[in-house]
Short mmCIF file of C-alpha atoms in Angstrom, two decimals:
data_model
loop_
_atom_site.label_atom_id
_atom_site.label_comp_id
_atom_site.label_asym_id
_atom_site.label_seq_id
_atom_site.Cartn_x
_atom_site.Cartn_y
_atom_site.Cartn_z
CA LEU A 1 -10.19 41.31 -18.14
CA PRO A 2 -8.90 38.23 -16.30
CA THR A 3 -10.57 34.94 -17.19
CA PRO A 4 -12.08 34.38 -13.70
CA LEU A 5 -13.73 37.80 -13.85
CA LEU A 6 -15.04 37.14 -17.36
CA GLU A 7 -16.47 33.80 -16.23
CA ALA A 8 -18.08 35.46 -13.21
CA ALA A 9 -19.63 38.11 -15.46
CA THR A 10 -21.29 35.39 -17.57
CA ARG A 11 -22.90 34.03 -14.39
CA HIS A 12 -24.24 37.42 -13.32
CA ALA A 13 -27.95 37.72 -12.49
CA ASP A 14 -28.36 40.71 -14.83
CA ALA A 15 -28.72 39.52 -18.43
CA GLU A 16 -27.22 42.78 -19.71
CA VAL A 17 -23.99 41.96 -17.88
CA VAL A 18 -24.02 38.44 -19.32
CA LYS A 19 -24.55 39.73 -22.86
CA ALA A 20 -21.77 42.29 -22.47
CA ALA A 21 -19.45 39.59 -21.17
CA LEU A 22 -20.26 37.34 -24.12
CA THR A 23 -19.61 40.20 -26.52
CA PHE A 24 -16.27 40.87 -24.86
CA ALA A 25 -15.50 37.13 -24.83
CA ALA A 26 -15.84 36.93 -28.63
CA GLY A 27 -12.26 38.09 -28.96
CA ARG A 28 -10.91 35.44 -26.60
CA ILE A 29 -10.42 31.69 -26.70
CA GLU A 30 -12.53 31.31 -23.55
CA GLY A 31 -15.39 32.97 -25.38
CA VAL A 32 -16.25 29.88 -27.38
CA LYS A 33 -16.65 27.72 -24.28
CA LEU A 34 -18.68 30.39 -22.51
CA ALA A 35 -20.89 30.93 -25.55
CA VAL A 36 -21.63 27.22 -25.92
CA GLN A 37 -22.65 27.11 -22.26
CA HIS A 38 -25.10 29.98 -22.79
CA LEU A 39 -26.89 28.56 -25.82
CA SER A 40 -29.42 27.13 -23.37
CA HIS A 41 -29.78 30.23 -21.19
CA PRO A 42 -33.40 30.96 -20.13
CA ARG A 43 -33.37 34.39 -21.84
CA TRP A 44 -33.66 34.58 -25.61
CA ASP A 45 -31.37 37.61 -25.91
CA VAL A 46 -28.56 35.82 -24.06
CA ARG A 47 -28.95 32.79 -26.35
CA VAL A 48 -28.67 35.11 -29.35
CA ALA A 49 -25.60 36.81 -27.85
CA ALA A 50 -24.04 33.37 -27.36
CA ALA A 51 -24.76 32.43 -30.98
CA ARG A 52 -23.26 35.72 -32.19
CA THR A 53 -20.15 35.11 -30.11
CA LEU A 54 -19.80 31.72 -31.78
CA ALA A 55 -20.21 33.33 -35.20
CA ILE A 56 -17.29 35.60 -34.39
CA ALA A 57 -14.96 33.33 -32.44
CA GLY A 58 -16.07 29.76 -33.10
CA GLY A 59 -14.87 27.29 -35.61
CA ARG A 60 -16.92 24.87 -37.67
CA GLU A 61 -16.91 22.45 -34.73
CA THR A 62 -19.20 24.83 -32.86
CA LEU A 63 -21.92 24.17 -35.42
CA ILE A 64 -22.76 20.97 -33.52
CA PRO A 65 -23.83 22.67 -30.26
CA LEU A 66 -25.40 25.54 -32.21
CA HIS A 67 -27.51 23.14 -34.28
CA ALA A 68 -28.52 21.33 -31.08
CA ALA A 69 -29.63 24.67 -29.63
CA LEU A 70 -31.57 25.42 -32.81
CA GLU A 71 -33.43 22.12 -32.47
CA ARG A 72 -34.53 23.14 -28.95
CA GLU A 73 -35.38 26.73 -29.81
CA THR A 74 -39.08 27.59 -29.83
CA ASP A 75 -38.92 31.37 -30.31
CA ALA A 76 -39.09 32.26 -34.03
CA LEU A 77 -37.02 35.46 -33.84
CA THR A 78 -34.34 33.84 -31.71
CA ARG A 79 -34.23 30.90 -34.09
CA GLU A 80 -33.84 33.21 -37.10
CA LEU A 81 -30.96 35.09 -35.47
CA MET A 82 -29.27 31.85 -34.43
CA ILE A 83 -29.61 30.51 -37.99
CA ALA A 84 -27.74 33.59 -39.22
CA SER A 85 -24.90 32.77 -36.83
CA ALA A 86 -24.88 29.16 -38.01
CA ALA A 87 -24.68 30.33 -41.63
CA THR A 88 -21.66 32.46 -40.78
CA LEU A 89 -19.98 29.48 -39.13
CA ALA A 90 -20.80 27.18 -42.03
CA GLU A 91 -18.96 29.52 -44.42
CA ARG A 92 -15.67 28.90 -42.62
#
């Protein structure tokens, strides 16, 4: 999947497309940047998908934006799932 198409998919109006793109992006360098951008997405499931992408593809440096997202997060389930991703990153 070419990078421009991947980036377009993460801007799609359908959250299912965005989540699928983030999942696919986890295996690519561009995935980290795209995931960080989606940590503040309006939908909780997209924010969780972004955090999971970081857990797979991110380095310890991505803990900074993930912790910032955790500070803003108000949904308990989303927060719990994002904390799991942060724990995975912290182990690196």
